[in-house]
mmCIF file of C-alpha atoms in Angstrom:
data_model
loop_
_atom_site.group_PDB
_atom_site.id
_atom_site.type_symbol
_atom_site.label_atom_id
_atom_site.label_comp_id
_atom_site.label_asym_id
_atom_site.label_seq_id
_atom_site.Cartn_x
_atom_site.Cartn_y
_atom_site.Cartn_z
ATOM 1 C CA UNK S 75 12.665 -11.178 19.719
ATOM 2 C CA UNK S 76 11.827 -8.956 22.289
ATOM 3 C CA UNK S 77 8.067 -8.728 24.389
ATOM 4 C CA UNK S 78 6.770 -6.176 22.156
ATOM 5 C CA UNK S 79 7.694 -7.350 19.761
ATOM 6 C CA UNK S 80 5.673 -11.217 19.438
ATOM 7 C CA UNK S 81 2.917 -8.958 20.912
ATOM 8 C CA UNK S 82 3.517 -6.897 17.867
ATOM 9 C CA UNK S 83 3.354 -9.626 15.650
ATOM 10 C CA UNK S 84 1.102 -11.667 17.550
ATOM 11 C CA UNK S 85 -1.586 -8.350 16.576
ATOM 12 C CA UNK S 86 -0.753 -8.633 13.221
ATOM 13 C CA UNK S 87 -1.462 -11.907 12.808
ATOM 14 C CA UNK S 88 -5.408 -11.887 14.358
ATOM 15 C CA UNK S 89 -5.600 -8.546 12.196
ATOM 16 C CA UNK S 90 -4.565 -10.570 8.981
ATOM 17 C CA UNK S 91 -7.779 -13.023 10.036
ATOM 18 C CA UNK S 92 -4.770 -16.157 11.320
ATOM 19 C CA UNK S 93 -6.990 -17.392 14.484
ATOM 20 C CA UNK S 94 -5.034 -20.365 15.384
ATOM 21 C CA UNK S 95 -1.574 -20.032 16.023
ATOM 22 C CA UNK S 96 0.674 -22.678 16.743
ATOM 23 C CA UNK S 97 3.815 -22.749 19.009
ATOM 24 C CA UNK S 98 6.755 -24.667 19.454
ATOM 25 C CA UNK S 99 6.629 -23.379 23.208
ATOM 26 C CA UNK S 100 4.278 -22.479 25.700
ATOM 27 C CA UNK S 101 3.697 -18.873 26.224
ATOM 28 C CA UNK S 102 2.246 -17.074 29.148
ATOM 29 C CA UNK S 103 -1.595 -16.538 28.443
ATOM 30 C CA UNK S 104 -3.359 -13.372 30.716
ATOM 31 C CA UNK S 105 -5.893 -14.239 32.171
ATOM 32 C CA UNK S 106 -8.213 -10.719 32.186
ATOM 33 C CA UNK S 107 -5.865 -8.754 29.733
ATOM 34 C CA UNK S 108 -6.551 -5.001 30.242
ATOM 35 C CA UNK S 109 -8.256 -3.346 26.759
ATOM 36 C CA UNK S 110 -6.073 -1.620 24.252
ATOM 37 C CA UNK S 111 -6.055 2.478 25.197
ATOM 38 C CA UNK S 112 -7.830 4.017 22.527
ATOM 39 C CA UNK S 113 -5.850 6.618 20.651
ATOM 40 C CA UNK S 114 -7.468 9.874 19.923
ATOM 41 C CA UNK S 115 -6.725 10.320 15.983
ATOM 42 C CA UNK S 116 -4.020 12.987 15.188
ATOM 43 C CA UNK S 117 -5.187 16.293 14.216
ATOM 44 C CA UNK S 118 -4.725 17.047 10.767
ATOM 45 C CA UNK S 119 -3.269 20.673 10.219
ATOM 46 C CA UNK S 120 -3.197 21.263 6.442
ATOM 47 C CA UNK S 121 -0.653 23.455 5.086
ATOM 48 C CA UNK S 122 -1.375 25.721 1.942
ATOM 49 C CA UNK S 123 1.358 23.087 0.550
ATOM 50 C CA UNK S 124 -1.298 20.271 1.059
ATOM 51 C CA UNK S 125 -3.964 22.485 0.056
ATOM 52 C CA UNK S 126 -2.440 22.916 -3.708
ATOM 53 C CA UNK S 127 -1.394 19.601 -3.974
ATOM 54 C CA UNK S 128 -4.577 18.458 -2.816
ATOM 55 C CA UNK S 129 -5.741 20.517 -5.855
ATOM 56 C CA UNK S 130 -3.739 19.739 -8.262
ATOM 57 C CA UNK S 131 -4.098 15.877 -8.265
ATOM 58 C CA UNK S 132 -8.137 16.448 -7.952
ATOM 59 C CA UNK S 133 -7.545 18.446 -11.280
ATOM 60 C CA UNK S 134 -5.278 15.877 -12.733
ATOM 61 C CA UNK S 135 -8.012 13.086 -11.961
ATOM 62 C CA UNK S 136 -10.582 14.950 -13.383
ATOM 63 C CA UNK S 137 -8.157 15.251 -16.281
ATOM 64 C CA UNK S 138 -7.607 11.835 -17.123
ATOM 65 C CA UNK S 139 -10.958 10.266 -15.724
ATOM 66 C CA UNK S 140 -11.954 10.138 -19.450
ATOM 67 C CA UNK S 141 -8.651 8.299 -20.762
ATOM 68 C CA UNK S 142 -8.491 6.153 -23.907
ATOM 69 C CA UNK S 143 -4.972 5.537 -24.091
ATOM 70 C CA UNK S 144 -5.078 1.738 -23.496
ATOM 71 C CA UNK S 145 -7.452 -0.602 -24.333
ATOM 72 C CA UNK S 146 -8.600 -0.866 -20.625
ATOM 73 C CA UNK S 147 -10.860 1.690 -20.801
ATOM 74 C CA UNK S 148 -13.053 -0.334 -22.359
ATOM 75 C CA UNK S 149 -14.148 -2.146 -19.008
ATOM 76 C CA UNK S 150 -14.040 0.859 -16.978
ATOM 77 C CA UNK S 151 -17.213 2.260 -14.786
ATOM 78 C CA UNK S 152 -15.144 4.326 -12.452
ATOM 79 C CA UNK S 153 -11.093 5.431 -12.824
ATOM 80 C CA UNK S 154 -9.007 5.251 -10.364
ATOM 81 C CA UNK S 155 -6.967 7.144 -9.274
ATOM 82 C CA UNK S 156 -5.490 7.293 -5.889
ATOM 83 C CA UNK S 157 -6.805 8.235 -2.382
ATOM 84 C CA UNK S 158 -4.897 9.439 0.547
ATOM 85 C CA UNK S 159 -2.883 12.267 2.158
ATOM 86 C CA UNK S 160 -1.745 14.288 -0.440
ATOM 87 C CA UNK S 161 1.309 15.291 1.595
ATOM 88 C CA UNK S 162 2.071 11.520 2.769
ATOM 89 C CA UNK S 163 5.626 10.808 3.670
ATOM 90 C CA UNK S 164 4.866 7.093 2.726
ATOM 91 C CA UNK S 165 3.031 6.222 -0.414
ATOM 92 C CA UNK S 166 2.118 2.790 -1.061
ATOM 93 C CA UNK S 167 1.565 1.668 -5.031
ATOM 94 C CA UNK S 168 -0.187 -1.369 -6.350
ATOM 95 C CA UNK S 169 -0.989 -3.027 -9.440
ATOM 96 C CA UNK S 170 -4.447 -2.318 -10.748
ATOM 97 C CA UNK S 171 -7.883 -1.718 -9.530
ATOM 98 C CA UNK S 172 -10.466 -4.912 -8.823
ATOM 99 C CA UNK S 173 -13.567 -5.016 -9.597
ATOM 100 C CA UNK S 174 -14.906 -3.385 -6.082
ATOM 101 C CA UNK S 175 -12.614 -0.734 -6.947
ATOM 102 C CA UNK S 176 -14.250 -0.624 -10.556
ATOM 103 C CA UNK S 177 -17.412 0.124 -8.467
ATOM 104 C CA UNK S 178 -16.744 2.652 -6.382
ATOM 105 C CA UNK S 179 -13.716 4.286 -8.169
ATOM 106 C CA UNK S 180 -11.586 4.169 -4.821
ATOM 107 C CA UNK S 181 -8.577 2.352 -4.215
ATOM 108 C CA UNK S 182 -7.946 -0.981 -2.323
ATOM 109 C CA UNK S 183 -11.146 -1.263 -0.839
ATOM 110 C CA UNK S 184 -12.062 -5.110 -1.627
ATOM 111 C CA UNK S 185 -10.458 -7.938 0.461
ATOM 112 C CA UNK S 186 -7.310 -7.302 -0.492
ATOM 113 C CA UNK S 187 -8.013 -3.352 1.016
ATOM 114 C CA UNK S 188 -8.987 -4.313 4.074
ATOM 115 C CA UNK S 189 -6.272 -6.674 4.434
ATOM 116 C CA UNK S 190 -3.838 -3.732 3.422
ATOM 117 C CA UNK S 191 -5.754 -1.348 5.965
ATOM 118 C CA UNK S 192 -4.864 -3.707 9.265
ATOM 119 C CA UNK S 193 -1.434 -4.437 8.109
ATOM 120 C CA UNK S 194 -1.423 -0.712 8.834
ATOM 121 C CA UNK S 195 -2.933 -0.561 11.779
ATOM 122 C CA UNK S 196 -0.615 -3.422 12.721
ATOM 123 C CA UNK S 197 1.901 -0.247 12.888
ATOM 124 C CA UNK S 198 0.546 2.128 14.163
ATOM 125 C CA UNK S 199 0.071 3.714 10.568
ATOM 126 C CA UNK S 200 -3.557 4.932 9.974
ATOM 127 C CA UNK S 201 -4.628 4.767 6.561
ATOM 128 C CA UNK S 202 -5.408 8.127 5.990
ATOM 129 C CA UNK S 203 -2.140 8.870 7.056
ATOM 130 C CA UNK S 204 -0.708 7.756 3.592
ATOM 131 C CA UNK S 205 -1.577 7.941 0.320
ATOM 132 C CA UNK S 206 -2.098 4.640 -2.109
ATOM 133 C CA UNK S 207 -2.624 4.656 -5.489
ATOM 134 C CA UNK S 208 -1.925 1.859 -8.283
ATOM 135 C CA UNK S 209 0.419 1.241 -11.456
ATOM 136 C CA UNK S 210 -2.721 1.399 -13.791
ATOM 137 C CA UNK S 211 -5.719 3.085 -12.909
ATOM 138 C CA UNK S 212 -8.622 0.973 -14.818
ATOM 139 C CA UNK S 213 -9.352 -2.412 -13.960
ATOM 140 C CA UNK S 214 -7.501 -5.299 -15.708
ATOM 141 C CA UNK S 215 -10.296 -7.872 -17.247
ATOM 142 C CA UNK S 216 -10.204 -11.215 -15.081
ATOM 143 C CA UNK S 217 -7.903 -8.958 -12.501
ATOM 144 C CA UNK S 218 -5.344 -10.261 -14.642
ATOM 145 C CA UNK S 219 -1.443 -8.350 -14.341
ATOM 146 C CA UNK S 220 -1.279 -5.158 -16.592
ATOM 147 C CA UNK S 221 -0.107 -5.905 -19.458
ATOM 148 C CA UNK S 222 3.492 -3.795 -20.785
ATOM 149 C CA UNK S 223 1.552 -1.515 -23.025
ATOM 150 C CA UNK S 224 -0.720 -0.654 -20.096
ATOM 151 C CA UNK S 225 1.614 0.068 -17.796
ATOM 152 C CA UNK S 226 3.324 2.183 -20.017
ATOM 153 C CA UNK S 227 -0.161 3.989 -20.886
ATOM 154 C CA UNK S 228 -0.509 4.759 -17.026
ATOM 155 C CA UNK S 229 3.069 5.570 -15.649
ATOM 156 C CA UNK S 230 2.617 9.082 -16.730
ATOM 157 C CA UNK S 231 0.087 9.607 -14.760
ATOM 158 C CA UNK S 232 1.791 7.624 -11.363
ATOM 159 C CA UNK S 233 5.021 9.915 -12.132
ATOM 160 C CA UNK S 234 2.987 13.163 -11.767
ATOM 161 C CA UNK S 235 1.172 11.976 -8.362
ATOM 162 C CA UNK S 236 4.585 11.366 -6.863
ATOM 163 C CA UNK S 237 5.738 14.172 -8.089
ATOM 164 C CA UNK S 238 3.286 15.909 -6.197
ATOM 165 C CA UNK S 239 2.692 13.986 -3.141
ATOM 166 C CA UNK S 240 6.853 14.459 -2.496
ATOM 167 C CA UNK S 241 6.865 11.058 -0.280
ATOM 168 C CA UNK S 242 9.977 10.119 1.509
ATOM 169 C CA UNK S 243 9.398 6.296 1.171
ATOM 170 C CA UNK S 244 7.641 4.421 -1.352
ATOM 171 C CA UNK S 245 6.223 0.857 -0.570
ATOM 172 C CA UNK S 246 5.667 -0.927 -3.753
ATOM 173 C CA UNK S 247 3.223 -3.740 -3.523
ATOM 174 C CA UNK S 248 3.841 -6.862 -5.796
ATOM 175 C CA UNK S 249 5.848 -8.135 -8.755
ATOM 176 C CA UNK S 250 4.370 -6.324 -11.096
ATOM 177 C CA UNK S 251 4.441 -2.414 -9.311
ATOM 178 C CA UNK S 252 8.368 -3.118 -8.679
ATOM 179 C CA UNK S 253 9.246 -3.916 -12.035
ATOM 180 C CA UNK S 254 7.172 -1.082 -13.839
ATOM 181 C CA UNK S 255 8.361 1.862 -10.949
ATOM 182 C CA UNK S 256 11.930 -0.159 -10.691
ATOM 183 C CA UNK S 257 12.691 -1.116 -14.456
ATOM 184 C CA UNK S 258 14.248 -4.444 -13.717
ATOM 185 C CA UNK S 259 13.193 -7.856 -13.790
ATOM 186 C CA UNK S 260 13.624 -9.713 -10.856
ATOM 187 C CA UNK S 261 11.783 -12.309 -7.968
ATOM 188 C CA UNK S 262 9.773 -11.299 -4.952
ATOM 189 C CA UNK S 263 12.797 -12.472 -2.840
ATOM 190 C CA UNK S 264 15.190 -10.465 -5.311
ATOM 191 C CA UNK S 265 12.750 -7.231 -4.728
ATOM 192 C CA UNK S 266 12.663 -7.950 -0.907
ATOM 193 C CA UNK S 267 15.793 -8.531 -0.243
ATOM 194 C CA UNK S 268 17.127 -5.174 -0.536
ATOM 195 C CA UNK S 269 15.875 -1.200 -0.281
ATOM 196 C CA UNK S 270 15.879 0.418 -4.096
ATOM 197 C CA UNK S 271 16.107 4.082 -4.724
ATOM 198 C CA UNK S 272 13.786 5.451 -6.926
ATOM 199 C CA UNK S 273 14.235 8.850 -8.076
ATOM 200 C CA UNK S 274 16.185 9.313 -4.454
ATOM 201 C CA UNK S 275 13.491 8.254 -2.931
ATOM 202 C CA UNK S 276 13.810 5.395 -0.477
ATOM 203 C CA UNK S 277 12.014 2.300 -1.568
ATOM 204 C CA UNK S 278 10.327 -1.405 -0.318
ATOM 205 C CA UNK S 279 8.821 -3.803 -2.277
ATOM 206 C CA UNK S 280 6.480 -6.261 -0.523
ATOM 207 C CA UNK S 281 3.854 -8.946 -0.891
ATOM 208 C CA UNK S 282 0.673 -7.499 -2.812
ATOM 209 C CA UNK S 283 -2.276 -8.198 -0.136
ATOM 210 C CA UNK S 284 -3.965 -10.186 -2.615
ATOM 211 C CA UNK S 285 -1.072 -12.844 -3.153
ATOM 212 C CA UNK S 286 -1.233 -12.745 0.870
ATOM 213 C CA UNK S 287 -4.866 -13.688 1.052
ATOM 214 C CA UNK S 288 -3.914 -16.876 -1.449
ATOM 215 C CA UNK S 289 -0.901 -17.468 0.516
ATOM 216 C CA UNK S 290 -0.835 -16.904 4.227
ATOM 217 C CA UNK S 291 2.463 -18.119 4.322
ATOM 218 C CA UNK S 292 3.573 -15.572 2.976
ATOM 219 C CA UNK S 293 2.516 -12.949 5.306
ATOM 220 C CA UNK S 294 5.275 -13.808 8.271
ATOM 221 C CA UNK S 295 7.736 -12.603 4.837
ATOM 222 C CA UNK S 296 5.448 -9.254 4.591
ATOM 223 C CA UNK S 297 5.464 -8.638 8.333
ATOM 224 C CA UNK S 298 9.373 -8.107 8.063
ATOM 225 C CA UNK S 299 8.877 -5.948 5.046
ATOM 226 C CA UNK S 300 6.626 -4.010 7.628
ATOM 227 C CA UNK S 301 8.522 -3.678 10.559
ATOM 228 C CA UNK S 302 11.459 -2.630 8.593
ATOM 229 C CA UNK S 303 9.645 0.333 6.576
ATOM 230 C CA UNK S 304 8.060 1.506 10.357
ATOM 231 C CA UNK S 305 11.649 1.853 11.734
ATOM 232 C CA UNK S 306 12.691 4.205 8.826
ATOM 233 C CA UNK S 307 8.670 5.863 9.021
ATOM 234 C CA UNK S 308 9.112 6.699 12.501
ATOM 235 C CA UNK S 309 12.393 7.728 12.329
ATOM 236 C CA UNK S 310 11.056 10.508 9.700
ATOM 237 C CA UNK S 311 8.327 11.393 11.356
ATOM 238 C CA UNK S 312 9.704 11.957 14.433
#
């Protein structure tokens, strides 16, 4: 592994909340390390393309805000739907909303959301850079999985955002996204161990930040998922 990339890692980890790390060999500790150069945030030049799509998934919200297709509804103080860049070339898809999200009607923005938001950081891949949404768009009582008839309810919906949005990667987050978006059965290490193509579309499938906050072990498996997905990012954004 190369020097940038433990440091890379090593950044990860303290953003993931891992204080004490353990190693099988010294390493070289500085002293007075220099502080990170802030980067100035990327202008954001919005096409009349982002403009209308922008549009047309704030109509489609307000569209569906009221839904009663699935008994979820019946829990439901806010819907949603999905926040982001409507022009993202990555777009990263969940499982349902938690109760925070319930609250506020915006996506990942408990634990598990600010979890998600420094794995980002952790390449160089600001949040509002991409757009997230989730498989169903009401909360789940107990934050329990979606059940089939739920999912089905809601994939509608999901099908028109990507539609929209046009990514060039999806990153699907957790059993229970890759199976619904996928249509196979399969493990984590089935999902991970392998790229899919979904509707051409290049796609990962990675720990859902939730089952990483029960299991940190689990988040030296998610970091791969990461750097993998920023070599094909950057190589089509660049």
């Amino acid at each position: 592994m190369t020097e940038k990339a433990i440091k890379q890692y090593l950044e990860y980890l303290k953003l993931s909340g891992i204080q004490d790390i353990f190693y099988s060999q010294p390493i070289i500790k500085q002293e007075n390390p220099e502080p990170a150069a802030q980067q100035k945030p990327a202008e954001t030049i919005f096409s009349n393309s982002d403009i209308d799509a922008s549009e047309q998934l704030k109509q489609l919200e307000e569209n569906y805000k009221n839904c009663q297709n699935c008994a979820l509804w019946k829990g439901r103080n806010k819907f949603c739907y999905g926040n982001g860049n409507p022009r993202a070339e990555l777009m990263l898809i969940g499982e349902g909303p938690g109760a925070d999200e319930n609250a506020s009607g915006q996506v990942f923005v408990g634990r598990a959301g600010q979890l998600l938001t420094k794995m980002l950081a952790a390449i160089n891949l600001p949040r509002d850079e991409v757009y997230i949404t989730n498989i169903v768009k009401c909360r789940p009582p107990g934050n329990r999985n979606p059940l089939p008839e739920e999912r089905r309810s809601c994939l509608p919906y999901l099908l028109e955002q990507i539609e929209i949005i046009q990514p060039k990667l999806l990153l699907l987050l957790g059993k229970v996204a890759a199976e619904t978006l996928l249509g196979i059965e399969g493990t984590m290490a089935t999902f991970r161990s392998h790229t899919h193509l979904f509707q051409g579309i290049k796609t990962y499938v990675s720990y859902h930040p939730s089952a990483l906050l029960r299991n940190q072990g689990w988040k030296k498996y998610a970091w791969i998922d990461l750097q993998n997905l920023q070599k094909d990012y950057d190589s089509i954004s660049n």
